[in-house]
mmCIF file of C-alpha atoms in Angstrom:
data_model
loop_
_atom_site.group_PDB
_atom_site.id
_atom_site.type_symbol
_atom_site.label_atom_id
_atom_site.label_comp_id
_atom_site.label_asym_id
_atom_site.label_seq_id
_atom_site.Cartn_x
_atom_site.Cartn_y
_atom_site.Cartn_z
ATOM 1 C CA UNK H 1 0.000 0.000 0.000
ATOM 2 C CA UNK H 2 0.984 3.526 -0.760
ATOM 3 C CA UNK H 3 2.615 5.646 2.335
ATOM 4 C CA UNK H 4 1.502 9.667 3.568
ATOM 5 C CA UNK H 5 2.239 10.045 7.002
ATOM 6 C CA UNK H 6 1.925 14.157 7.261
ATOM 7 C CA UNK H 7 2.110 15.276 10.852
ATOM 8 C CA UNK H 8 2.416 18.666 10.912
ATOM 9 C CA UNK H 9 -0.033 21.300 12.065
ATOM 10 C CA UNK H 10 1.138 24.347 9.739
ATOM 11 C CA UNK H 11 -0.807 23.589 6.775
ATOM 12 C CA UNK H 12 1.153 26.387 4.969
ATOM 13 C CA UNK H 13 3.592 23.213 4.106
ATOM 14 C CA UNK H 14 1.552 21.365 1.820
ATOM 15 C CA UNK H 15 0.795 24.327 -0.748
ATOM 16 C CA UNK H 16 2.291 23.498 -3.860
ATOM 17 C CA UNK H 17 5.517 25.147 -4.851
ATOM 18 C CA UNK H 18 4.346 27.401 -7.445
ATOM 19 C CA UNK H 19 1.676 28.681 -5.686
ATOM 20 C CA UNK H 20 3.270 31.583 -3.365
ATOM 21 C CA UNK H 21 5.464 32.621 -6.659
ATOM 22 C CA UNK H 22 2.752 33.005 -8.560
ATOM 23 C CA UNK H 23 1.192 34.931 -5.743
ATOM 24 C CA UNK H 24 3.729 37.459 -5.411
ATOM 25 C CA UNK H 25 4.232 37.531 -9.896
ATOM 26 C CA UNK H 26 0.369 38.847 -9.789
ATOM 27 C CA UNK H 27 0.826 41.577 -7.196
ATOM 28 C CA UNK H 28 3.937 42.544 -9.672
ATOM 29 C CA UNK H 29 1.790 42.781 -12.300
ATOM 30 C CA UNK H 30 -0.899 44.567 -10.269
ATOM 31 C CA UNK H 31 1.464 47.308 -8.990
ATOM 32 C CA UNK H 32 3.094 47.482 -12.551
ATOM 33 C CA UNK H 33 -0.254 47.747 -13.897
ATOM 34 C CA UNK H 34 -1.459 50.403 -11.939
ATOM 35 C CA UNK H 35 1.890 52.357 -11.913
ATOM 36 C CA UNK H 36 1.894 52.758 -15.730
ATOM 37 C CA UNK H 37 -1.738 53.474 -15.375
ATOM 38 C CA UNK H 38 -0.965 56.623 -13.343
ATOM 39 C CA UNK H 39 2.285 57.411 -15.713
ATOM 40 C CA UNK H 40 0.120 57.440 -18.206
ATOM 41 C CA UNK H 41 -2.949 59.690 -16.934
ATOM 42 C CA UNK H 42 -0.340 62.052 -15.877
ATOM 43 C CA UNK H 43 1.331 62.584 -19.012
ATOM 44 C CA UNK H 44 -2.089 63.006 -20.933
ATOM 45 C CA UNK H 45 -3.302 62.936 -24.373
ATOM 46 C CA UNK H 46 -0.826 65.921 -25.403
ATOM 47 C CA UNK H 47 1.931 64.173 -24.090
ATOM 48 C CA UNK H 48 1.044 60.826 -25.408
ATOM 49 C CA UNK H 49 0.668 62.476 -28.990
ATOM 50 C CA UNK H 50 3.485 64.466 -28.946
ATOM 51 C CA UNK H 51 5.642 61.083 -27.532
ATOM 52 C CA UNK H 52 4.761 59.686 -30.956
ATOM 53 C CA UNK H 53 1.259 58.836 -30.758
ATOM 54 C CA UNK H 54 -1.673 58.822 -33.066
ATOM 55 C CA UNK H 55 -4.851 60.796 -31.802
ATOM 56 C CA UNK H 56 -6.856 57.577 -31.838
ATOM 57 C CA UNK H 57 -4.051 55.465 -30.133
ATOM 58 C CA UNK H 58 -3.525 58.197 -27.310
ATOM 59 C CA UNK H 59 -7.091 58.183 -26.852
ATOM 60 C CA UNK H 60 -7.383 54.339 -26.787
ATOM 61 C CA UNK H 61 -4.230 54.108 -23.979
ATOM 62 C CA UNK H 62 -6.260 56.694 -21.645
ATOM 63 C CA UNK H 63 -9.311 54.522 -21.670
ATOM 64 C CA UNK H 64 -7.395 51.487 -20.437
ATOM 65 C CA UNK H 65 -5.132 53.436 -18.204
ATOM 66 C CA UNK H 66 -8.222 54.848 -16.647
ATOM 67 C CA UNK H 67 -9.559 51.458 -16.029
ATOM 68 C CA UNK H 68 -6.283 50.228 -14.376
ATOM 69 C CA UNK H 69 -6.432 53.519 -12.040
ATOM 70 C CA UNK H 70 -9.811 51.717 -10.760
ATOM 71 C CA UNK H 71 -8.181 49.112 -8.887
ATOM 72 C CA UNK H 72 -7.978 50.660 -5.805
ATOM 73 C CA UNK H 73 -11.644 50.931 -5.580
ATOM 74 C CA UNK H 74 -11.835 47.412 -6.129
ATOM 75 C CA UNK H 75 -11.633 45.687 -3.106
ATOM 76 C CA UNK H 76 -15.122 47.964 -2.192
ATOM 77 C CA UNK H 77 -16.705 46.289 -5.328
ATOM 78 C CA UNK H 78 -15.796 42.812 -4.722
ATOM 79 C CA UNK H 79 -16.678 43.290 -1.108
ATOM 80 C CA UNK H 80 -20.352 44.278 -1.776
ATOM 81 C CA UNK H 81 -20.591 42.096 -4.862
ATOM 82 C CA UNK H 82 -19.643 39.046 -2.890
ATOM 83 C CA UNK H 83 -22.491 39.117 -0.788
ATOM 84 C CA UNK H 84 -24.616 39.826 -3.186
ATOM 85 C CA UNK H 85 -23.225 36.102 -4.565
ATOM 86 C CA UNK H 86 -23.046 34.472 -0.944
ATOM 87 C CA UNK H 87 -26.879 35.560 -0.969
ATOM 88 C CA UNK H 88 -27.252 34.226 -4.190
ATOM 89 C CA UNK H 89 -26.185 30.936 -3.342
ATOM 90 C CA UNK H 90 -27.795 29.912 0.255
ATOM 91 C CA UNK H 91 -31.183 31.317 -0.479
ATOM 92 C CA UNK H 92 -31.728 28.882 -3.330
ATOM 93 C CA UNK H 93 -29.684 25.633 -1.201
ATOM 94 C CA UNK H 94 -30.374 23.954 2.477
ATOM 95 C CA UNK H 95 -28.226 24.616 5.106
ATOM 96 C CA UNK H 96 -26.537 21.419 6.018
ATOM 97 C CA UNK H 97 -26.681 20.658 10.005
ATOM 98 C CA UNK H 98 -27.318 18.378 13.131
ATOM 99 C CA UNK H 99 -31.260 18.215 11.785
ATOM 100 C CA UNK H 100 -30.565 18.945 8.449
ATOM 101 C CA UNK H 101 -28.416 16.046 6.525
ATOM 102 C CA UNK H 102 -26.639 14.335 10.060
ATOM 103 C CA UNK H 103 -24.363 12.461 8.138
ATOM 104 C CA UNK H 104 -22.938 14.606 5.877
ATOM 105 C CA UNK H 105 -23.035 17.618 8.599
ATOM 106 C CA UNK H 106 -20.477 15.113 11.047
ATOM 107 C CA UNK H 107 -18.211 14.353 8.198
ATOM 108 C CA UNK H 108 -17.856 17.755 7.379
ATOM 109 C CA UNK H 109 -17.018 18.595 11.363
ATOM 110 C CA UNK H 110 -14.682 16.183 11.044
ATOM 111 C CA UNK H 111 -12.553 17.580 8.868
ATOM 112 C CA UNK H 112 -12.795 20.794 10.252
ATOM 113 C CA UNK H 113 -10.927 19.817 13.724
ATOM 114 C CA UNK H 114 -8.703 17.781 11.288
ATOM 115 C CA UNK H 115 -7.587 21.118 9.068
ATOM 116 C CA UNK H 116 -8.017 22.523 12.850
ATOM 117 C CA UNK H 117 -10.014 25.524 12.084
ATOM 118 C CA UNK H 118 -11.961 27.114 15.040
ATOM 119 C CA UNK H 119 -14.696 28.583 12.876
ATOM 120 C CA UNK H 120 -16.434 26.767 10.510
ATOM 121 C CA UNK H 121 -18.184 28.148 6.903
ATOM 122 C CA UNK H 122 -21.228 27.394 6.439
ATOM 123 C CA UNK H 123 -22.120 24.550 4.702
ATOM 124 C CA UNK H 124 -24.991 24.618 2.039
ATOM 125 C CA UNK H 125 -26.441 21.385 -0.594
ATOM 126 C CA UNK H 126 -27.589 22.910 -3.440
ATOM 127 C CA UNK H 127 -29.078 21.261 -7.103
ATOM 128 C CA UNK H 128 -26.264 21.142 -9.552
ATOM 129 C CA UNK H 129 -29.136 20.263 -12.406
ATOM 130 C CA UNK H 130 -26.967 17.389 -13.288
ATOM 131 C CA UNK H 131 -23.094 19.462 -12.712
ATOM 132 C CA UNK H 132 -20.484 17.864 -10.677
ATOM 133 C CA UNK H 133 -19.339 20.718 -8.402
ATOM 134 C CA UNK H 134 -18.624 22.034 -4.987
ATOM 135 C CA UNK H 135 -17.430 26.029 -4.250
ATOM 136 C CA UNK H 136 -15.849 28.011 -1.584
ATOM 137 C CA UNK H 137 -16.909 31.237 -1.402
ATOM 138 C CA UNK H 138 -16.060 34.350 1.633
ATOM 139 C CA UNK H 139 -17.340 37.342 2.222
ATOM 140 C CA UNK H 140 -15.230 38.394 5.241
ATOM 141 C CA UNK H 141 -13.728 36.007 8.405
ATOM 142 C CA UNK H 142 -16.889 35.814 9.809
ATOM 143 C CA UNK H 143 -19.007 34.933 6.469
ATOM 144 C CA UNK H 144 -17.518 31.821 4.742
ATOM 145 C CA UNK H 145 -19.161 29.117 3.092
ATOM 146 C CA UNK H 146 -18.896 25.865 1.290
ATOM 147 C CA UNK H 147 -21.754 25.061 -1.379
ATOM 148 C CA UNK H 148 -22.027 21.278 -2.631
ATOM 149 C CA UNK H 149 -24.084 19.864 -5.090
ATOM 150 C CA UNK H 150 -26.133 17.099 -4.460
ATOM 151 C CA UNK H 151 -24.655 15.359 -7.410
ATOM 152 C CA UNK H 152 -22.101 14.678 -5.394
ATOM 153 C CA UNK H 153 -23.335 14.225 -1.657
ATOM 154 C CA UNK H 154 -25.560 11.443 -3.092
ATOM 155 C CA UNK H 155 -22.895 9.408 -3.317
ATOM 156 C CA UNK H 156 -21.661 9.672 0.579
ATOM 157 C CA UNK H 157 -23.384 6.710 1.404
ATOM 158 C CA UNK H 158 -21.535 4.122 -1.007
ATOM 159 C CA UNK H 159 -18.779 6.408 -2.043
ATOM 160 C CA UNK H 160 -18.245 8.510 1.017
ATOM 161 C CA UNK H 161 -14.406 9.029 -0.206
ATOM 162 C CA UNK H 162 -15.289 11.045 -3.054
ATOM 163 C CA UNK H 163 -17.596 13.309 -0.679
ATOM 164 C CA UNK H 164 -14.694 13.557 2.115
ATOM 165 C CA UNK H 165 -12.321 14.486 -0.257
ATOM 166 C CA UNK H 166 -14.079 16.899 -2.071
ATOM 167 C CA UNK H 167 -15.242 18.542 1.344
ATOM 168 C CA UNK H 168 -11.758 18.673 2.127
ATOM 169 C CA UNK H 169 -10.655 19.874 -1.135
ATOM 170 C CA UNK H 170 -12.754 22.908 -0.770
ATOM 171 C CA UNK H 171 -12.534 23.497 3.167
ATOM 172 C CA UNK H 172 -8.843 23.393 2.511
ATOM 173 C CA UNK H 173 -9.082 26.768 -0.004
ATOM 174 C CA UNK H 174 -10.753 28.439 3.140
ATOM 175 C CA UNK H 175 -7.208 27.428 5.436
ATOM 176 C CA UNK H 176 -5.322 28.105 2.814
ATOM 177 C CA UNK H 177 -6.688 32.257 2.193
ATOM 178 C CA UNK H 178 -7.603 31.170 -1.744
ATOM 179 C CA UNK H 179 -10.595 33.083 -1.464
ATOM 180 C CA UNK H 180 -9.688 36.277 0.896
ATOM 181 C CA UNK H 181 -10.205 39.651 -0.682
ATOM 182 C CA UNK H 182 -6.909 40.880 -1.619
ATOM 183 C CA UNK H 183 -6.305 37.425 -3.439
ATOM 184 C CA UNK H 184 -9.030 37.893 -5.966
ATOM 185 C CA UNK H 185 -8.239 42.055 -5.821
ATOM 186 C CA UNK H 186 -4.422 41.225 -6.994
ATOM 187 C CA UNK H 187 -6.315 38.849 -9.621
ATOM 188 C CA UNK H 188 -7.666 40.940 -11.861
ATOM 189 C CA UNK H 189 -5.073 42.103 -14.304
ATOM 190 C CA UNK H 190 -3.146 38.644 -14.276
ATOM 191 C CA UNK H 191 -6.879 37.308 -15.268
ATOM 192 C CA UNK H 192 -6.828 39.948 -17.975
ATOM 193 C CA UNK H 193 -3.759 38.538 -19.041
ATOM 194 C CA UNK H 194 -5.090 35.094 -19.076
ATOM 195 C CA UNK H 195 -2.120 32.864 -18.713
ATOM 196 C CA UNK H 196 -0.525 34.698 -15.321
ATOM 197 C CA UNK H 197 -4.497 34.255 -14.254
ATOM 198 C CA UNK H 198 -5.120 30.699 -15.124
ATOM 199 C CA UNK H 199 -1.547 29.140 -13.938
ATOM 200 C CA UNK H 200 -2.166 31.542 -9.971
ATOM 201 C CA UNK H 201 -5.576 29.121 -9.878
ATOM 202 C CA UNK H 202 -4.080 26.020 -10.994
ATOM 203 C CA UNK H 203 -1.391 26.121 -8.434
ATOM 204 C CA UNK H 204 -4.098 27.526 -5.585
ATOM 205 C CA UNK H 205 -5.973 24.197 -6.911
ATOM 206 C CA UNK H 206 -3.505 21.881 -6.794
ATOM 207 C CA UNK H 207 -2.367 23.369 -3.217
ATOM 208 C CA UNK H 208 -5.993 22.731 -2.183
ATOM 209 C CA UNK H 209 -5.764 18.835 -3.674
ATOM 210 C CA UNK H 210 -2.360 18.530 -1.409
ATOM 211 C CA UNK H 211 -3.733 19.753 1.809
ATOM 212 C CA UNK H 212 -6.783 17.665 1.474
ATOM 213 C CA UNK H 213 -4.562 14.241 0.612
ATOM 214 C CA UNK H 214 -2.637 15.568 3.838
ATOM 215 C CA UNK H 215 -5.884 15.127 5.622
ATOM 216 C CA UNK H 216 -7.599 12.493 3.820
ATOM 217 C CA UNK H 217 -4.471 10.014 3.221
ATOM 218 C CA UNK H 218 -5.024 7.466 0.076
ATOM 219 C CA UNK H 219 -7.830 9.580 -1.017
ATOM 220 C CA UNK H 220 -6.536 10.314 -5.294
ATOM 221 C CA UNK H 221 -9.123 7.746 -6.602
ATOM 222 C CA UNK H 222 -11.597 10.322 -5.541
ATOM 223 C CA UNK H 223 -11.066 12.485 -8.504
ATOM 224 C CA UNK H 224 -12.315 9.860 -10.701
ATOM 225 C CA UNK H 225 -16.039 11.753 -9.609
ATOM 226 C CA UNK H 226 -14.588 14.445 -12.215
ATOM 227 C CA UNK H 227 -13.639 12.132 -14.946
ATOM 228 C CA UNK H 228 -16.496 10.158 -15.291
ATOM 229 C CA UNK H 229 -19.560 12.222 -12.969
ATOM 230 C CA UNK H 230 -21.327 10.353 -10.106
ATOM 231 C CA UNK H 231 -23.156 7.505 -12.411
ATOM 232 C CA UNK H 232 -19.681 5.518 -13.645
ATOM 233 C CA UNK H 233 -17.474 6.303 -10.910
ATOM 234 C CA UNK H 234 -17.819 2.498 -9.042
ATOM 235 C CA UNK H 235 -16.409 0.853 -12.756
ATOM 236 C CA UNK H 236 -12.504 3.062 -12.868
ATOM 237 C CA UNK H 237 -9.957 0.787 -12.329
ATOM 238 C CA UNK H 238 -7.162 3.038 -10.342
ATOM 239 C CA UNK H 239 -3.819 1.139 -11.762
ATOM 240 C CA UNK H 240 -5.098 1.615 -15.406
ATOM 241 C CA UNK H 241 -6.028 5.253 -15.313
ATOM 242 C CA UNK H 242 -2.090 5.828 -13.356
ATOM 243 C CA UNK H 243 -0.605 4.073 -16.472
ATOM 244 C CA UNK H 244 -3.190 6.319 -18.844
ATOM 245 C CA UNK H 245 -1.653 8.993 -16.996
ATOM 246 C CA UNK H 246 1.675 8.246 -17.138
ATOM 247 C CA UNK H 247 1.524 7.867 -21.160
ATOM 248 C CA UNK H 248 -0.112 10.938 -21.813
ATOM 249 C CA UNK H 249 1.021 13.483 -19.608
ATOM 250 C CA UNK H 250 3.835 14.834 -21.571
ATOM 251 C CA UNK H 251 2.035 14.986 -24.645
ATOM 252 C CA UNK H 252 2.406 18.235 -26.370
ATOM 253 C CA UNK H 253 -1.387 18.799 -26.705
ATOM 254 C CA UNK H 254 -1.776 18.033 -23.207
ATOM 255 C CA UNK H 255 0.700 20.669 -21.504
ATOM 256 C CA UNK H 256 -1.237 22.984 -23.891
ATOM 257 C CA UNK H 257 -3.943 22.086 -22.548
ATOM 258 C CA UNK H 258 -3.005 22.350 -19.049
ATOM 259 C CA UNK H 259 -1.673 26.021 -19.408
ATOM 260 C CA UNK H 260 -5.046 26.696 -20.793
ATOM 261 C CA UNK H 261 -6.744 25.224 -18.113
ATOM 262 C CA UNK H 262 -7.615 27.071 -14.351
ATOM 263 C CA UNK H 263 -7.583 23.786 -12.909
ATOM 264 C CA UNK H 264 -4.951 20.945 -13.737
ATOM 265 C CA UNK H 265 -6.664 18.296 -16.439
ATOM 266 C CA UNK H 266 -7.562 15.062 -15.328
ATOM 267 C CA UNK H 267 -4.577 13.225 -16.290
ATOM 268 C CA UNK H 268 -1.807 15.563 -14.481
ATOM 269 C CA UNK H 269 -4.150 15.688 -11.618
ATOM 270 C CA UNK H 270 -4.697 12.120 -11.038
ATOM 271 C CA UNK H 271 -1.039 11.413 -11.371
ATOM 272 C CA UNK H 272 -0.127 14.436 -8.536
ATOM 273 C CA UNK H 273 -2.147 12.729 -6.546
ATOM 274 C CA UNK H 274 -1.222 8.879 -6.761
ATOM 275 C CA UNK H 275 2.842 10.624 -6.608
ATOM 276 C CA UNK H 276 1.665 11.671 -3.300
ATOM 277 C CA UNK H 277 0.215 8.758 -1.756
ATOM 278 C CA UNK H 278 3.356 6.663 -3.381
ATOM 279 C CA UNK H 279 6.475 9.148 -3.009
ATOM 280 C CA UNK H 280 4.954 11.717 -0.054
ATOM 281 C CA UNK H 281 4.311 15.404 -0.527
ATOM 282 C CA UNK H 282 7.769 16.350 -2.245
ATOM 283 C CA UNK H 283 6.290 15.241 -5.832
ATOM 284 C CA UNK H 284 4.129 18.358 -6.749
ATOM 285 C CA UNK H 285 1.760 18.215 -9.967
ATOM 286 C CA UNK H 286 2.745 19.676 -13.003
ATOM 287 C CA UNK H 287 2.270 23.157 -13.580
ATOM 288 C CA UNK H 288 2.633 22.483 -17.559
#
């Protein structure tokens, strides 16, 4: 059987290695952004033009500069607009609890005092209308949730690794500060960018995979709930998808893929996964 033995209590350890770099690349960008923004509202459309510039370029520069020079009102917008969305989302689910869903409600308490985290989000089942998915979302410390969809809670009585692992998955983006303000405020522009964007969430995703294994030990089959969906899961044979893995993920096609992707695809997932339970937490999943 495949060894994880992690002990420690600073879950900071298990993020994956690209995540923090990427962190700190998008506030470069964001400062950058906005500094260039300012450079260029100061200099104006005279001094653009007479830099070099067509009218209709100077005028085009100023409009996006004057976006950019927005950002510091962001953190306002996003901090309204994400209740607005946390609103959203529990008034059309059922708050999971003692009375409410028993089962599901202790296995989710359980991994709290496993991630050890004093204060727990809210958890809410929700209709997925036939989607596979499970969210984090925050509004501040005090207003922090986990939706799930009842595609997948379904299956916590004869599959209940796929729901602890996907509990954990998301529970684990709350210890780990992927959905705090000033992440998604330092965000924007690398989103704008697309590839800076998409490779920050795959690494935030793939830290959130690691610090669940850490607390769910032999848990990588779970995944296979994103492969196939929550009616073909029981028939994936584990040692044949690791060797489907292990042919394809080099491909050229694939990596593109991947880069393309917010979270890692299937096959570079799985595989991070089984080279943790096998090797321990120094194997980290393939950024490309």
């Amino acid at each position: 059987m495949c060894a994880n033995s992690p002990s420690s209590r600073d879950f900071t350890r298990f993020r994956h290695r690209w995540e923090m770099p990427m962190i700190w690349l998008s506030v470069a960008i964001t400062v950058l952004a906005f500094a260039i923004g300012l450079t260029l509202t100061l200099m104006g459309h005279s001094g653009l033009v007479e830099a070099g510039m067509t009218e209709q370029d100077a005028t085009d520069l100023l409009d996006t500069s004057s976006f950019v020079l927005l950002l510091p009102l962001a953190p306002l917008a996003f901090f309204i607009y994400r209740f607005y969305m946390a609103a959203q989302a529990k008034s059309n689910a059922i708050l999971v609890g003692p009375q409410q869903f028993p089962q599901l409600f202790a296995l989710y308490q359980d991994l709290g005092q496993r991630l050890d985290m004093r204060r727990m989000p809210r958890l809410y089942l929700t209709n997925g209308n036939g989607v596979v998915n499970a969210y984090a979302l925050e509004c501040n410390r005090r207003n922090r949730y986990v939706v799930i969809h009842a595609e997948i809670a379904m299956l916590l009585p004869t599959a209940p690794d796929v729901v602890e692992f996907v509990l954990a998955h998301e529970l684990a983006h709350h210890r780990l500060r992927h959905v705090s303000l000033w992440r998604i405020v330092i965000g924007m522009v690398p989103n704008l960018m697309l590839l800076p964007g998409l490779a920050t969430t795959r690494a935030q995703e793939y830290s959130a995979d690691r610090l669940a294994m850490a607390v769910c030990p032999n848990h990588a089959l779970a995944v296979r709930l994103l492969a196939v969906g929550p009616w073909m899961h029981q028939g994936v044979d584990a040692d044949a998808w690791a060797a489907q893995c292990e042919a394809e993920h080099r491909e050229f096609w694939v990596r593109a893929s991947n880069a393309m992707s917010s979270h890692a695809v299937m096959v570079k997932r799985y595989k991070a996964l089984r080279d943790i339970e096998c090797e321990g937490f120094a194997r980290h999943g393939e950024m490309f």
